[in-house]
Amino acid sequence: MNYHDRKRVLVTGGAGFLGSHLIDRLLAEGAEVLCVDNLFTGNKRNLDHLINHPRFEFMRHDVCLPLFVEVDQIFNLACPASPVHYQYDPVQTTKTSVHGAINMLGLAKRLKCKILQASTSEVYGDPEIHPQVESYWGNVNPIGIRSCYDEGKRCAETLFFDYHRQHKIEIKVARIFNTYGPRMHPADGRVVSNFIMQALRNEDITIFGNGSQTRSFCYYEDLIDGFLRLMNTGPDFTGPVNLGNPGEFTIKELAELVIDMTGSSSKLTFNDLPSDDPTQRKPDISLAESELDWQPKVALKAGLQKTIEYFEQFVREQDDTGS
C-alpha cells in the first residue's frame, strides 16, 4: 500500500495475548498500528519482535483516561480477561470496561471512524439455554465476584449501541468465547494455561468442581480472522456476533488431554467450584457463518500442541534464569 491508502489502526490492550496477535495480522496486511496498553496484564515481551517495525508504535496509556490520536479504525480490547486478574482490582476492571468504552467511543465519534468492541461470552452468565445465541439476554449475577467483568462488558455493549443509535457511530461487537494459544499469560488462571503449566512441571492439575462443566476452546488464529472479517463488514451489520469454537469439552477431558500430550505425571485434584462459575459454554455461530463466512478451522489438539510448545519454551527460559 502507498501511504495514502494505508489504514491507521488503534488497538487498545495491544500488548495482551489477543491484542498482540491482532497487531501482527494488521501489520502483515499493510496497516499502520498504534498499540495502547497500560501493561497491567499486557506484556512488552509480546511485542519485542515489533520494536523496530516502521509501521508500529507503542503508547503506555490507560483507556480510563481520554486519548487524543488520529486513526481510521479502533479495536477496543483493553480489559483484564481472566478471573485472577479482573478480580484483583474489581473496581478498576469495571472502570476499564465502562470508562474505556466511553473514551474510545468518544474518539470514534470525533474521528467518524469504525470501532470494534471485544466483548465476551460472559455476558451470558451461567446460561439457561444451550448453545448460546446472540438473542439470549443472559443469566448474570449483578453483585457477585465475577460481576465486575460480566456486567462491565454488558454495560460496554449498552454504550456501544447507544452511541450507534444516538451518534451514528459505526460499531462492531464481538462476543469472544474461550480462546487460547501462544502468548497467553502463564499465571492468568485460565484452564488452558493453568493445566499446561501444571503438567509441564508435573504438579497436580487443579480442577474446580467435578470437571463436568463444559467449555468451547477457540485457537487464536481463528478468533483473529473473525475479528478482521467482522471489522470489514458493511455499516448495516453491527453484531453482536459470537466468535468461538462450537466444539464442546468438559474441563476433565481437557485436563486429561493436556496430561497425555505433555507426557506429564500430573494427577487430577478437585476443589470447590468458585461462585457464579458457568456450568456450560458453547457458542451458536450461525450468525458468524452467515454474515462473516467464518467458522473455526483449528482443532483443539492441533492448537494445544502449538500452545504447549510455547509454554515449554517459557518454562525453559525460566529455569535457565532461575526465576
PDB file of C-alpha atoms in Angstrom:
ATOM      1  CA  MET A   1       0.000   0.000   0.000  1.00  0.00           C
ATOM      2  CA  ASN A   2       1.128   3.545  -0.585  1.00  0.00           C
ATOM      3  CA  TYR A   3       0.951   6.000   2.295  1.00  0.00           C
ATOM      4  CA  HIS A   4      -2.443   7.464   1.342  1.00  0.00           C
ATOM      5  CA  ASP A   5      -4.126   4.027   1.089  1.00  0.00           C
ATOM      6  CA  ARG A   6      -2.700   2.707   4.340  1.00  0.00           C
ATOM      7  CA  LYS A   7      -5.087   2.342   7.288  1.00  0.00           C
ATOM      8  CA  ARG A   8      -4.052   3.735  10.658  1.00  0.00           C
ATOM      9  CA  VAL A   9      -5.403   1.355  13.294  1.00  0.00           C
ATOM     10  CA  LEU A  10      -5.573   1.755  17.069  1.00  0.00           C
ATOM     11  CA  VAL A  11      -5.515  -1.433  19.159  1.00  0.00           C
ATOM     12  CA  THR A  12      -6.185  -0.927  22.872  1.00  0.00           C
ATOM     13  CA  GLY A  13      -4.925  -3.750  25.054  1.00  0.00           C
ATOM     14  CA  GLY A  14      -2.459  -4.445  22.260  1.00  0.00           C
ATOM     15  CA  ALA A  15       0.286  -5.871  24.489  1.00  0.00           C
ATOM     16  CA  GLY A  16      -2.006  -8.678  25.612  1.00  0.00           C
ATOM     17  CA  PHE A  17      -2.468 -12.183  24.261  1.00  0.00           C
ATOM     18  CA  LEU A  18      -5.082 -11.444  21.596  1.00  0.00           C
ATOM     19  CA  GLY A  19      -4.102  -7.816  21.026  1.00  0.00           C
ATOM     20  CA  SER A  20      -0.525  -8.663  20.071  1.00  0.00           C
ATOM     21  CA  HIS A  21      -1.657 -11.338  17.615  1.00  0.00           C
ATOM     22  CA  LEU A  22      -4.174  -8.920  16.103  1.00  0.00           C
ATOM     23  CA  ILE A  23      -1.392  -6.359  15.637  1.00  0.00           C
ATOM     24  CA  ASP A  24       0.734  -8.953  13.821  1.00  0.00           C
ATOM     25  CA  ARG A  25      -2.112  -9.585  11.364  1.00  0.00           C
ATOM     26  CA  LEU A  26      -2.812  -5.890  10.826  1.00  0.00           C
ATOM     27  CA  LEU A  27       0.856  -5.165  10.123  1.00  0.00           C
ATOM     28  CA  ALA A  28       1.025  -8.148   7.750  1.00  0.00           C
ATOM     29  CA  GLU A  29      -1.889  -6.618   5.837  1.00  0.00           C
ATOM     30  CA  GLY A  30      -0.073  -3.297   5.462  1.00  0.00           C
ATOM     31  CA  ALA A  31      -1.678  -1.174   8.189  1.00  0.00           C
ATOM     32  CA  GLU A  32      -0.004   1.309  10.492  1.00  0.00           C
ATOM     33  CA  VAL A  33      -0.724   0.257  14.071  1.00  0.00           C
ATOM     34  CA  LEU A  34      -0.780   2.233  17.305  1.00  0.00           C
ATOM     35  CA  CYS A  35      -0.761  -0.099  20.312  1.00  0.00           C
ATOM     36  CA  VAL A  36      -2.125   1.365  23.549  1.00  0.00           C
ATOM     37  CA  ASP A  37      -1.728  -0.587  26.788  1.00  0.00           C
ATOM     38  CA  ASN A  38      -1.163   0.246  30.458  1.00  0.00           C
ATOM     39  CA  LEU A  39       0.687  -3.097  30.900  1.00  0.00           C
ATOM     40  CA  PHE A  40      -1.448  -4.205  33.860  1.00  0.00           C
ATOM     41  CA  THR A  41      -1.872  -7.639  32.275  1.00  0.00           C
ATOM     42  CA  GLY A  42      -0.231  -6.981  28.899  1.00  0.00           C
ATOM     43  CA  ASN A  43       3.473  -7.686  28.448  1.00  0.00           C
ATOM     44  CA  LYS A  44       6.058  -5.968  26.270  1.00  0.00           C
ATOM     45  CA  ARG A  45       7.514  -9.430  25.638  1.00  0.00           C
ATOM     46  CA  ASN A  46       4.553  -9.981  23.288  1.00  0.00           C
ATOM     47  CA  LEU A  47       5.718  -7.008  21.213  1.00  0.00           C
ATOM     48  CA  ASP A  48       9.505  -7.469  21.306  1.00  0.00           C
ATOM     49  CA  HIS A  49       9.581  -8.678  17.712  1.00  0.00           C
ATOM     50  CA  LEU A  50       7.930  -5.425  16.565  1.00  0.00           C
ATOM     51  CA  ILE A  51      10.170  -2.930  18.324  1.00  0.00           C
ATOM     52  CA  ASN A  52      11.881  -1.789  15.107  1.00  0.00           C
ATOM     53  CA  HIS A  53       8.897  -2.212  12.793  1.00  0.00           C
ATOM     54  CA  PRO A  54       8.445   1.025  10.792  1.00  0.00           C
ATOM     55  CA  ARG A  55       4.632   0.886  10.941  1.00  0.00           C
ATOM     56  CA  PHE A  56       4.285   0.028  14.635  1.00  0.00           C
ATOM     57  CA  GLU A  57       4.080   2.409  17.593  1.00  0.00           C
ATOM     58  CA  PHE A  58       3.559   1.647  21.299  1.00  0.00           C
ATOM     59  CA  MET A  59       1.963   4.052  23.782  1.00  0.00           C
ATOM     60  CA  ARG A  60       1.654   3.324  27.505  1.00  0.00           C
ATOM     61  CA  HIS A  61      -1.764   4.676  28.411  1.00  0.00           C
ATOM     62  CA  ASP A  62      -4.829   3.732  30.453  1.00  0.00           C
ATOM     63  CA  VAL A  63      -8.069   3.812  28.450  1.00  0.00           C
ATOM     64  CA  CYS A  64      -9.878   5.085  31.548  1.00  0.00           C
ATOM     65  CA  LEU A  65      -8.319   8.418  30.554  1.00  0.00           C
ATOM     66  CA  PRO A  66      -9.173  10.255  27.316  1.00  0.00           C
ATOM     67  CA  LEU A  67      -6.911   9.647  24.342  1.00  0.00           C
ATOM     68  CA  PHE A  68      -6.272  12.129  21.532  1.00  0.00           C
ATOM     69  CA  VAL A  69      -4.868  10.462  18.423  1.00  0.00           C
ATOM     70  CA  GLU A  70      -5.697  10.296  14.718  1.00  0.00           C
ATOM     71  CA  VAL A  71      -6.671   6.855  13.368  1.00  0.00           C
ATOM     72  CA  ASP A  72      -9.006   5.257  10.832  1.00  0.00           C
ATOM     73  CA  GLN A  73     -10.161   2.246  12.879  1.00  0.00           C
ATOM     74  CA  ILE A  74     -10.277   1.241  16.553  1.00  0.00           C
ATOM     75  CA  PHE A  75     -10.150  -2.241  18.070  1.00  0.00           C
ATOM     76  CA  ASN A  76     -11.051  -1.912  21.768  1.00  0.00           C
ATOM     77  CA  LEU A  77      -9.544  -4.946  23.529  1.00  0.00           C
ATOM     78  CA  ALA A  78      -8.443  -3.258  26.761  1.00  0.00           C
ATOM     79  CA  CYS A  79      -9.612  -5.123  29.873  1.00  0.00           C
ATOM     80  CA  PRO A  80      -8.263  -7.882  32.134  1.00  0.00           C
ATOM     81  CA  ALA A  81      -9.914 -11.053  30.844  1.00  0.00           C
ATOM     82  CA  SER A  82      -9.139 -13.781  33.391  1.00  0.00           C
ATOM     83  CA  PRO A  83     -10.760 -14.138  36.848  1.00  0.00           C
ATOM     84  CA  VAL A  84      -7.391 -13.903  38.630  1.00  0.00           C
ATOM     85  CA  HIS A  85      -6.660 -10.546  37.022  1.00  0.00           C
ATOM     86  CA  TYR A  86     -10.097  -8.947  36.840  1.00  0.00           C
ATOM     87  CA  GLN A  87     -10.905  -9.863  40.454  1.00  0.00           C
ATOM     88  CA  TYR A  88      -7.598  -8.420  41.693  1.00  0.00           C
ATOM     89  CA  ASP A  89      -8.983  -4.889  41.370  1.00  0.00           C
ATOM     90  CA  PRO A  90     -12.685  -5.274  40.529  1.00  0.00           C
ATOM     91  CA  VAL A  91     -13.448  -1.552  40.676  1.00  0.00           C
ATOM     92  CA  GLN A  92     -10.728  -0.826  38.140  1.00  0.00           C
ATOM     93  CA  THR A  93     -11.983  -3.694  35.975  1.00  0.00           C
ATOM     94  CA  THR A  94     -15.433  -2.117  35.782  1.00  0.00           C
ATOM     95  CA  LYS A  95     -13.898   1.284  35.085  1.00  0.00           C
ATOM     96  CA  THR A  96     -11.797  -0.173  32.271  1.00  0.00           C
ATOM     97  CA  SER A  97     -14.862  -1.645  30.578  1.00  0.00           C
ATOM     98  CA  VAL A  98     -17.164   1.348  31.118  1.00  0.00           C
ATOM     99  CA  HIS A  99     -14.891   4.410  31.094  1.00  0.00           C
ATOM    100  CA  GLY A 100     -12.722   2.760  28.455  1.00  0.00           C
ATOM    101  CA  ALA A 101     -15.730   2.252  26.202  1.00  0.00           C
ATOM    102  CA  ILE A 102     -16.857   5.859  26.722  1.00  0.00           C
ATOM    103  CA  ASN A 103     -13.409   7.222  25.873  1.00  0.00           C
ATOM    104  CA  MET A 104     -12.908   5.044  22.809  1.00  0.00           C
ATOM    105  CA  LEU A 105     -16.427   5.720  21.550  1.00  0.00           C
ATOM    106  CA  GLY A 106     -15.843   9.437  22.064  1.00  0.00           C
ATOM    107  CA  LEU A 107     -12.687   9.146  19.984  1.00  0.00           C
ATOM    108  CA  ALA A 108     -14.562   7.231  17.266  1.00  0.00           C
ATOM    109  CA  LYS A 109     -17.282   9.903  17.313  1.00  0.00           C
ATOM    110  CA  ARG A 110     -14.751  12.693  16.825  1.00  0.00           C
ATOM    111  CA  LEU A 111     -12.893  10.856  14.073  1.00  0.00           C
ATOM    112  CA  LYS A 112     -16.033   9.382  12.462  1.00  0.00           C
ATOM    113  CA  CYS A 113     -14.277   6.019  12.331  1.00  0.00           C
ATOM    114  CA  LYS A 114     -15.323   2.410  12.734  1.00  0.00           C
ATOM    115  CA  ILE A 115     -14.831   0.796  16.167  1.00  0.00           C
ATOM    116  CA  LEU A 116     -14.899  -2.846  17.283  1.00  0.00           C
ATOM    117  CA  GLN A 117     -15.611  -3.900  20.866  1.00  0.00           C
ATOM    118  CA  ALA A 118     -14.100  -7.131  22.176  1.00  0.00           C
ATOM    119  CA  SER A 119     -16.990  -8.336  24.315  1.00  0.00           C
ATOM    120  CA  THR A 120     -17.268 -11.765  25.879  1.00  0.00           C
ATOM    121  CA  SER A 121     -19.385 -14.875  26.267  1.00  0.00           C
ATOM    122  CA  GLU A 122     -19.527 -13.896  29.959  1.00  0.00           C
ATOM    123  CA  VAL A 123     -22.390 -11.543  29.060  1.00  0.00           C
ATOM    124  CA  TYR A 124     -24.482 -14.741  29.008  1.00  0.00           C
ATOM    125  CA  GLY A 125     -23.561 -15.523  32.634  1.00  0.00           C
ATOM    126  CA  ASP A 126     -24.438 -19.075  33.697  1.00  0.00           C
ATOM    127  CA  PRO A 127     -26.687 -19.719  30.698  1.00  0.00           C
ATOM    128  CA  GLU A 128     -30.094 -21.311  30.904  1.00  0.00           C
ATOM    129  CA  ILE A 129     -30.119 -22.065  27.160  1.00  0.00           C
ATOM    130  CA  HIS A 130     -27.541 -24.124  25.308  1.00  0.00           C
ATOM    131  CA  PRO A 131     -25.815 -23.423  22.979  1.00  0.00           C
ATOM    132  CA  GLN A 132     -25.826 -19.665  23.463  1.00  0.00           C
ATOM    133  CA  VAL A 133     -27.275 -17.469  20.701  1.00  0.00           C
ATOM    134  CA  GLU A 134     -26.822 -13.720  20.368  1.00  0.00           C
ATOM    135  CA  SER A 135     -30.505 -13.052  21.059  1.00  0.00           C
ATOM    136  CA  TYR A 136     -30.214 -14.594  24.543  1.00  0.00           C
ATOM    137  CA  TRP A 137     -30.129 -11.896  27.243  1.00  0.00           C
ATOM    138  CA  GLY A 138     -28.162 -13.971  29.724  1.00  0.00           C
ATOM    139  CA  ASN A 139     -28.343 -15.084  33.346  1.00  0.00           C
ATOM    140  CA  VAL A 140     -25.856 -12.861  35.190  1.00  0.00           C
ATOM    141  CA  ASN A 141     -25.449 -12.191  38.908  1.00  0.00           C
ATOM    142  CA  PRO A 142     -25.087  -8.375  39.131  1.00  0.00           C
ATOM    143  CA  ILE A 143     -23.483  -8.424  42.613  1.00  0.00           C
ATOM    144  CA  GLY A 144     -21.170 -11.452  42.519  1.00  0.00           C
ATOM    145  CA  ILE A 145     -17.381 -11.718  42.404  1.00  0.00           C
ATOM    146  CA  ARG A 146     -17.435 -12.039  38.607  1.00  0.00           C
ATOM    147  CA  SER A 147     -19.833  -9.116  38.114  1.00  0.00           C
ATOM    148  CA  CYS A 148     -17.082  -6.527  37.644  1.00  0.00           C
ATOM    149  CA  TYR A 149     -16.181  -8.249  34.380  1.00  0.00           C
ATOM    150  CA  ASP A 150     -19.567  -9.657  33.298  1.00  0.00           C
ATOM    151  CA  GLU A 151     -21.578  -6.511  33.980  1.00  0.00           C
ATOM    152  CA  GLY A 152     -18.745  -4.231  32.857  1.00  0.00           C
ATOM    153  CA  LYS A 153     -18.778  -5.889  29.461  1.00  0.00           C
ATOM    154  CA  ARG A 154     -22.580  -5.811  29.318  1.00  0.00           C
ATOM    155  CA  CYS A 155     -22.544  -2.085  30.077  1.00  0.00           C
ATOM    156  CA  ALA A 156     -19.885  -1.566  27.404  1.00  0.00           C
ATOM    157  CA  GLU A 157     -22.187  -3.232  24.864  1.00  0.00           C
ATOM    158  CA  THR A 158     -25.002  -0.912  26.001  1.00  0.00           C
ATOM    159  CA  LEU A 159     -22.776   2.107  25.437  1.00  0.00           C
ATOM    160  CA  PHE A 160     -21.728   0.894  22.001  1.00  0.00           C
ATOM    161  CA  PHE A 161     -25.307   0.507  20.832  1.00  0.00           C
ATOM    162  CA  ASP A 162     -26.443   3.794  22.368  1.00  0.00           C
ATOM    163  CA  TYR A 163     -23.562   5.649  20.666  1.00  0.00           C
ATOM    164  CA  HIS A 164     -24.557   3.876  17.447  1.00  0.00           C
ATOM    165  CA  ARG A 165     -28.202   4.929  17.751  1.00  0.00           C
ATOM    166  CA  GLN A 166     -27.608   8.411  19.120  1.00  0.00           C
ATOM    167  CA  HIS A 167     -24.431   9.473  17.310  1.00  0.00           C
ATOM    168  CA  LYS A 168     -24.465   7.165  14.246  1.00  0.00           C
ATOM    169  CA  ILE A 169     -21.096   5.610  15.166  1.00  0.00           C
ATOM    170  CA  GLU A 170     -20.276   2.556  13.035  1.00  0.00           C
ATOM    171  CA  ILE A 171     -19.817  -0.187  15.620  1.00  0.00           C
ATOM    172  CA  LYS A 172     -18.913  -3.881  15.603  1.00  0.00           C
ATOM    173  CA  VAL A 173     -19.405  -6.062  18.703  1.00  0.00           C
ATOM    174  CA  ALA A 174     -17.750  -9.494  19.006  1.00  0.00           C
ATOM    175  CA  ARG A 175     -18.614 -11.862  21.845  1.00  0.00           C
ATOM    176  CA  ILE A 176     -15.477 -13.922  22.408  1.00  0.00           C
ATOM    177  CA  PHE A 177     -15.694 -17.456  23.747  1.00  0.00           C
ATOM    178  CA  ASN A 178     -12.708 -19.158  25.418  1.00  0.00           C
ATOM    179  CA  THR A 179      -9.660 -18.522  23.244  1.00  0.00           C
ATOM    180  CA  TYR A 180      -6.178 -19.949  23.731  1.00  0.00           C
ATOM    181  CA  GLY A 181      -2.739 -20.090  22.142  1.00  0.00           C
ATOM    182  CA  PRO A 182       0.845 -18.822  22.399  1.00  0.00           C
ATOM    183  CA  ARG A 183       1.357 -15.593  24.391  1.00  0.00           C
ATOM    184  CA  MET A 184      -1.298 -16.433  26.970  1.00  0.00           C
ATOM    185  CA  HIS A 185      -0.234 -15.159  30.376  1.00  0.00           C
ATOM    186  CA  PRO A 186       1.261 -18.172  32.227  1.00  0.00           C
ATOM    187  CA  ALA A 187      -0.434 -17.192  35.508  1.00  0.00           C
ATOM    188  CA  ASP A 188      -3.765 -15.854  34.315  1.00  0.00           C
ATOM    189  CA  GLY A 189      -5.827 -18.565  35.971  1.00  0.00           C
ATOM    190  CA  ARG A 190      -7.482 -19.781  32.782  1.00  0.00           C
ATOM    191  CA  VAL A 191      -7.777 -23.527  32.351  1.00  0.00           C
ATOM    192  CA  VAL A 192      -5.612 -23.967  29.233  1.00  0.00           C
ATOM    193  CA  SER A 193      -2.612 -22.064  30.588  1.00  0.00           C
ATOM    194  CA  ASN A 194      -3.112 -23.441  34.122  1.00  0.00           C
ATOM    195  CA  PHE A 195      -3.293 -27.041  33.000  1.00  0.00           C
ATOM    196  CA  ILE A 196      -0.329 -26.789  30.638  1.00  0.00           C
ATOM    197  CA  MET A 197       1.919 -25.064  33.195  1.00  0.00           C
ATOM    198  CA  GLN A 198       0.987 -27.572  35.907  1.00  0.00           C
ATOM    199  CA  ALA A 199       1.501 -30.514  33.544  1.00  0.00           C
ATOM    200  CA  LEU A 200       4.896 -29.311  32.353  1.00  0.00           C
ATOM    201  CA  ARG A 201       6.032 -29.072  35.982  1.00  0.00           C
ATOM    202  CA  ASN A 202       4.432 -32.439  36.878  1.00  0.00           C
ATOM    203  CA  GLU A 203       2.326 -30.693  39.514  1.00  0.00           C
ATOM    204  CA  ASP A 204      -1.195 -31.745  40.447  1.00  0.00           C
ATOM    205  CA  ILE A 205      -3.699 -30.351  37.954  1.00  0.00           C
ATOM    206  CA  THR A 206      -6.340 -28.358  39.809  1.00  0.00           C
ATOM    207  CA  ILE A 207      -9.925 -28.766  38.648  1.00  0.00           C
ATOM    208  CA  PHE A 208     -12.624 -26.652  40.236  1.00  0.00           C
ATOM    209  CA  GLY A 209     -15.863 -28.584  40.688  1.00  0.00           C
ATOM    210  CA  ASN A 210     -16.131 -32.162  39.473  1.00  0.00           C
ATOM    211  CA  GLY A 211     -14.797 -31.352  35.991  1.00  0.00           C
ATOM    212  CA  SER A 212     -18.112 -31.922  34.237  1.00  0.00           C
ATOM    213  CA  GLN A 213     -18.606 -28.240  33.396  1.00  0.00           C
ATOM    214  CA  THR A 214     -18.018 -27.579  29.702  1.00  0.00           C
ATOM    215  CA  ARG A 215     -16.126 -25.014  27.670  1.00  0.00           C
ATOM    216  CA  SER A 216     -15.516 -24.421  23.957  1.00  0.00           C
ATOM    217  CA  PHE A 217     -11.923 -23.608  23.035  1.00  0.00           C
ATOM    218  CA  CYS A 218     -11.056 -21.461  20.011  1.00  0.00           C
ATOM    219  CA  TYR A 219      -7.473 -21.142  18.737  1.00  0.00           C
ATOM    220  CA  TYR A 220      -6.317 -17.535  18.500  1.00  0.00           C
ATOM    221  CA  GLU A 221      -5.709 -17.628  14.717  1.00  0.00           C
ATOM    222  CA  ASP A 222      -9.380 -18.401  14.097  1.00  0.00           C
ATOM    223  CA  LEU A 223     -10.511 -15.695  16.510  1.00  0.00           C
ATOM    224  CA  ILE A 224      -8.320 -13.004  14.909  1.00  0.00           C
ATOM    225  CA  ASP A 225      -9.659 -13.966  11.486  1.00  0.00           C
ATOM    226  CA  GLY A 226     -13.175 -13.466  12.882  1.00  0.00           C
ATOM    227  CA  PHE A 227     -12.221 -10.026  14.231  1.00  0.00           C
ATOM    228  CA  LEU A 228     -10.980  -8.876  10.839  1.00  0.00           C
ATOM    229  CA  ARG A 229     -13.959 -10.265   8.968  1.00  0.00           C
ATOM    230  CA  LEU A 230     -16.296  -8.503  11.391  1.00  0.00           C
ATOM    231  CA  MET A 231     -14.450  -5.192  11.089  1.00  0.00           C
ATOM    232  CA  ASN A 232     -14.660  -5.424   7.296  1.00  0.00           C
ATOM    233  CA  THR A 233     -18.446  -5.854   7.180  1.00  0.00           C
ATOM    234  CA  GLY A 234     -20.647  -3.024   5.951  1.00  0.00           C
ATOM    235  CA  PRO A 235     -22.237  -0.396   8.208  1.00  0.00           C
ATOM    236  CA  ASP A 236     -25.545  -2.249   8.459  1.00  0.00           C
ATOM    237  CA  PHE A 237     -24.045  -5.170  10.396  1.00  0.00           C
ATOM    238  CA  THR A 238     -23.173  -4.286  13.994  1.00  0.00           C
ATOM    239  CA  GLY A 239     -23.316  -7.614  15.753  1.00  0.00           C
ATOM    240  CA  PRO A 240     -23.183  -8.698  18.482  1.00  0.00           C
ATOM    241  CA  VAL A 241     -21.802 -11.863  16.968  1.00  0.00           C
ATOM    242  CA  ASN A 242     -20.450 -14.933  18.723  1.00  0.00           C
ATOM    243  CA  LEU A 243     -16.853 -15.840  17.870  1.00  0.00           C
ATOM    244  CA  GLY A 244     -15.778 -19.176  19.260  1.00  0.00           C
ATOM    245  CA  ASN A 245     -15.359 -22.850  18.512  1.00  0.00           C
ATOM    246  CA  PRO A 246     -18.600 -24.818  18.966  1.00  0.00           C
ATOM    247  CA  GLY A 247     -16.629 -27.975  19.831  1.00  0.00           C
ATOM    248  CA  GLU A 248     -17.581 -28.648  23.470  1.00  0.00           C
ATOM    249  CA  PHE A 249     -15.328 -30.362  26.011  1.00  0.00           C
ATOM    250  CA  THR A 250     -15.572 -30.971  29.740  1.00  0.00           C
ATOM    251  CA  ILE A 251     -12.841 -29.466  31.904  1.00  0.00           C
ATOM    252  CA  LYS A 252     -11.826 -33.005  32.946  1.00  0.00           C
ATOM    253  CA  GLU A 253     -11.444 -34.020  29.291  1.00  0.00           C
ATOM    254  CA  LEU A 254      -9.192 -31.021  28.673  1.00  0.00           C
ATOM    255  CA  ALA A 255      -7.021 -31.855  31.709  1.00  0.00           C
ATOM    256  CA  GLU A 256      -6.614 -35.471  30.615  1.00  0.00           C
ATOM    257  CA  LEU A 257      -5.733 -34.408  27.069  1.00  0.00           C
ATOM    258  CA  VAL A 258      -3.068 -31.978  28.321  1.00  0.00           C
ATOM    259  CA  ILE A 259      -1.523 -34.685  30.542  1.00  0.00           C
ATOM    260  CA  ASP A 260      -1.438 -37.081  27.600  1.00  0.00           C
ATOM    261  CA  MET A 261       0.067 -34.558  25.169  1.00  0.00           C
ATOM    262  CA  THR A 262       2.761 -33.377  27.589  1.00  0.00           C
ATOM    263  CA  GLY A 263       3.642 -36.856  28.843  1.00  0.00           C
ATOM    264  CA  SER A 264       3.179 -35.499  32.353  1.00  0.00           C
ATOM    265  CA  SER A 265       2.988 -37.464  35.593  1.00  0.00           C
ATOM    266  CA  SER A 266       0.483 -34.957  36.997  1.00  0.00           C
ATOM    267  CA  LYS A 267      -2.590 -36.189  38.857  1.00  0.00           C
ATOM    268  CA  LEU A 268      -6.007 -34.571  38.928  1.00  0.00           C
ATOM    269  CA  THR A 269      -7.183 -32.823  42.108  1.00  0.00           C
ATOM    270  CA  PHE A 270     -10.644 -31.389  42.670  1.00  0.00           C
ATOM    271  CA  ASN A 271     -11.540 -28.194  44.563  1.00  0.00           C
ATOM    272  CA  ASP A 272     -14.825 -26.390  45.207  1.00  0.00           C
ATOM    273  CA  LEU A 273     -16.343 -24.593  42.243  1.00  0.00           C
ATOM    274  CA  PRO A 274     -15.985 -20.785  42.545  1.00  0.00           C
ATOM    275  CA  SER A 275     -19.077 -18.636  42.928  1.00  0.00           C
ATOM    276  CA  ASP A 276     -21.042 -17.986  39.703  1.00  0.00           C
ATOM    277  CA  ASP A 277     -18.699 -20.123  37.586  1.00  0.00           C
ATOM    278  CA  PRO A 278     -20.678 -21.082  34.446  1.00  0.00           C
ATOM    279  CA  THR A 279     -21.526 -24.767  34.151  1.00  0.00           C
ATOM    280  CA  GLN A 280     -21.610 -24.799  30.357  1.00  0.00           C
ATOM    281  CA  ARG A 281     -20.332 -22.773  27.427  1.00  0.00           C
ATOM    282  CA  LYS A 282     -20.922 -23.387  23.740  1.00  0.00           C
ATOM    283  CA  PRO A 283     -21.455 -20.727  21.080  1.00  0.00           C
ATOM    284  CA  ASP A 284     -24.057 -20.893  18.383  1.00  0.00           C
ATOM    285  CA  ILE A 285     -22.044 -19.484  15.461  1.00  0.00           C
ATOM    286  CA  SER A 286     -24.808 -19.498  12.841  1.00  0.00           C
ATOM    287  CA  LEU A 287     -24.688 -15.694  12.598  1.00  0.00           C
ATOM    288  CA  ALA A 288     -20.918 -15.635  12.102  1.00  0.00           C
ATOM    289  CA  GLU A 289     -21.228 -18.323   9.447  1.00  0.00           C
ATOM    290  CA  SER A 290     -23.914 -16.440   7.515  1.00  0.00           C
ATOM    291  CA  GLU A 291     -22.707 -12.838   7.933  1.00  0.00           C
ATOM    292  CA  LEU A 292     -18.918 -13.282   8.097  1.00  0.00           C
ATOM    293  CA  ASP A 293     -18.483 -16.558   6.194  1.00  0.00           C
ATOM    294  CA  TRP A 294     -16.494 -17.598   9.266  1.00  0.00           C
ATOM    295  CA  GLN A 295     -16.012 -20.768  11.201  1.00  0.00           C
ATOM    296  CA  PRO A 296     -13.015 -22.029  13.186  1.00  0.00           C
ATOM    297  CA  LYS A 297     -10.593 -24.352  11.423  1.00  0.00           C
ATOM    298  CA  VAL A 298      -8.025 -25.344  14.050  1.00  0.00           C
ATOM    299  CA  ALA A 299      -8.906 -28.484  16.029  1.00  0.00           C
ATOM    300  CA  LEU A 300      -8.278 -28.468  19.783  1.00  0.00           C
ATOM    301  CA  LYS A 301      -5.445 -30.987  19.683  1.00  0.00           C
ATOM    302  CA  ALA A 302      -3.576 -29.105  16.937  1.00  0.00           C
ATOM    303  CA  GLY A 303      -3.938 -25.786  18.751  1.00  0.00           C
ATOM    304  CA  LEU A 304      -2.915 -27.300  22.077  1.00  0.00           C
ATOM    305  CA  GLN A 305       0.264 -28.704  20.532  1.00  0.00           C
ATOM    306  CA  LYS A 306       1.406 -25.225  19.460  1.00  0.00           C
ATOM    307  CA  THR A 307       0.408 -23.770  22.823  1.00  0.00           C
ATOM    308  CA  ILE A 308       2.297 -26.459  24.724  1.00  0.00           C
ATOM    309  CA  GLU A 309       5.416 -25.762  22.630  1.00  0.00           C
ATOM    310  CA  TYR A 310       5.171 -22.072  23.551  1.00  0.00           C
ATOM    311  CA  PHE A 311       4.906 -22.808  27.271  1.00  0.00           C
ATOM    312  CA  GLU A 312       7.721 -25.374  27.083  1.00  0.00           C
ATOM    313  CA  GLN A 313       9.975 -22.594  25.789  1.00  0.00           C
ATOM    314  CA  PHE A 314       8.728 -20.273  28.532  1.00  0.00           C
ATOM    315  CA  VAL A 315       9.489 -22.854  31.249  1.00  0.00           C
ATOM    316  CA  ARG A 316      12.971 -23.483  29.808  1.00  0.00           C
ATOM    317  CA  GLU A 317      13.717 -19.751  29.888  1.00  0.00           C
ATOM    318  CA  GLN A 318      12.509 -19.532  33.495  1.00  0.00           C
ATOM    319  CA  ASP A 319      14.681 -22.483  34.504  1.00  0.00           C
ATOM    320  CA  ASP A 320      17.710 -21.004  32.743  1.00  0.00           C
ATOM    321  CA  THR A 321      17.340 -17.662  34.533  1.00  0.00           C
ATOM    322  CA  GLY A 322      16.326 -19.190  37.841  1.00  0.00           C
ATOM    323  CA  SER A 323      13.210 -17.008  38.014  1.00  0.00           C
TER     324      SER A 323
END
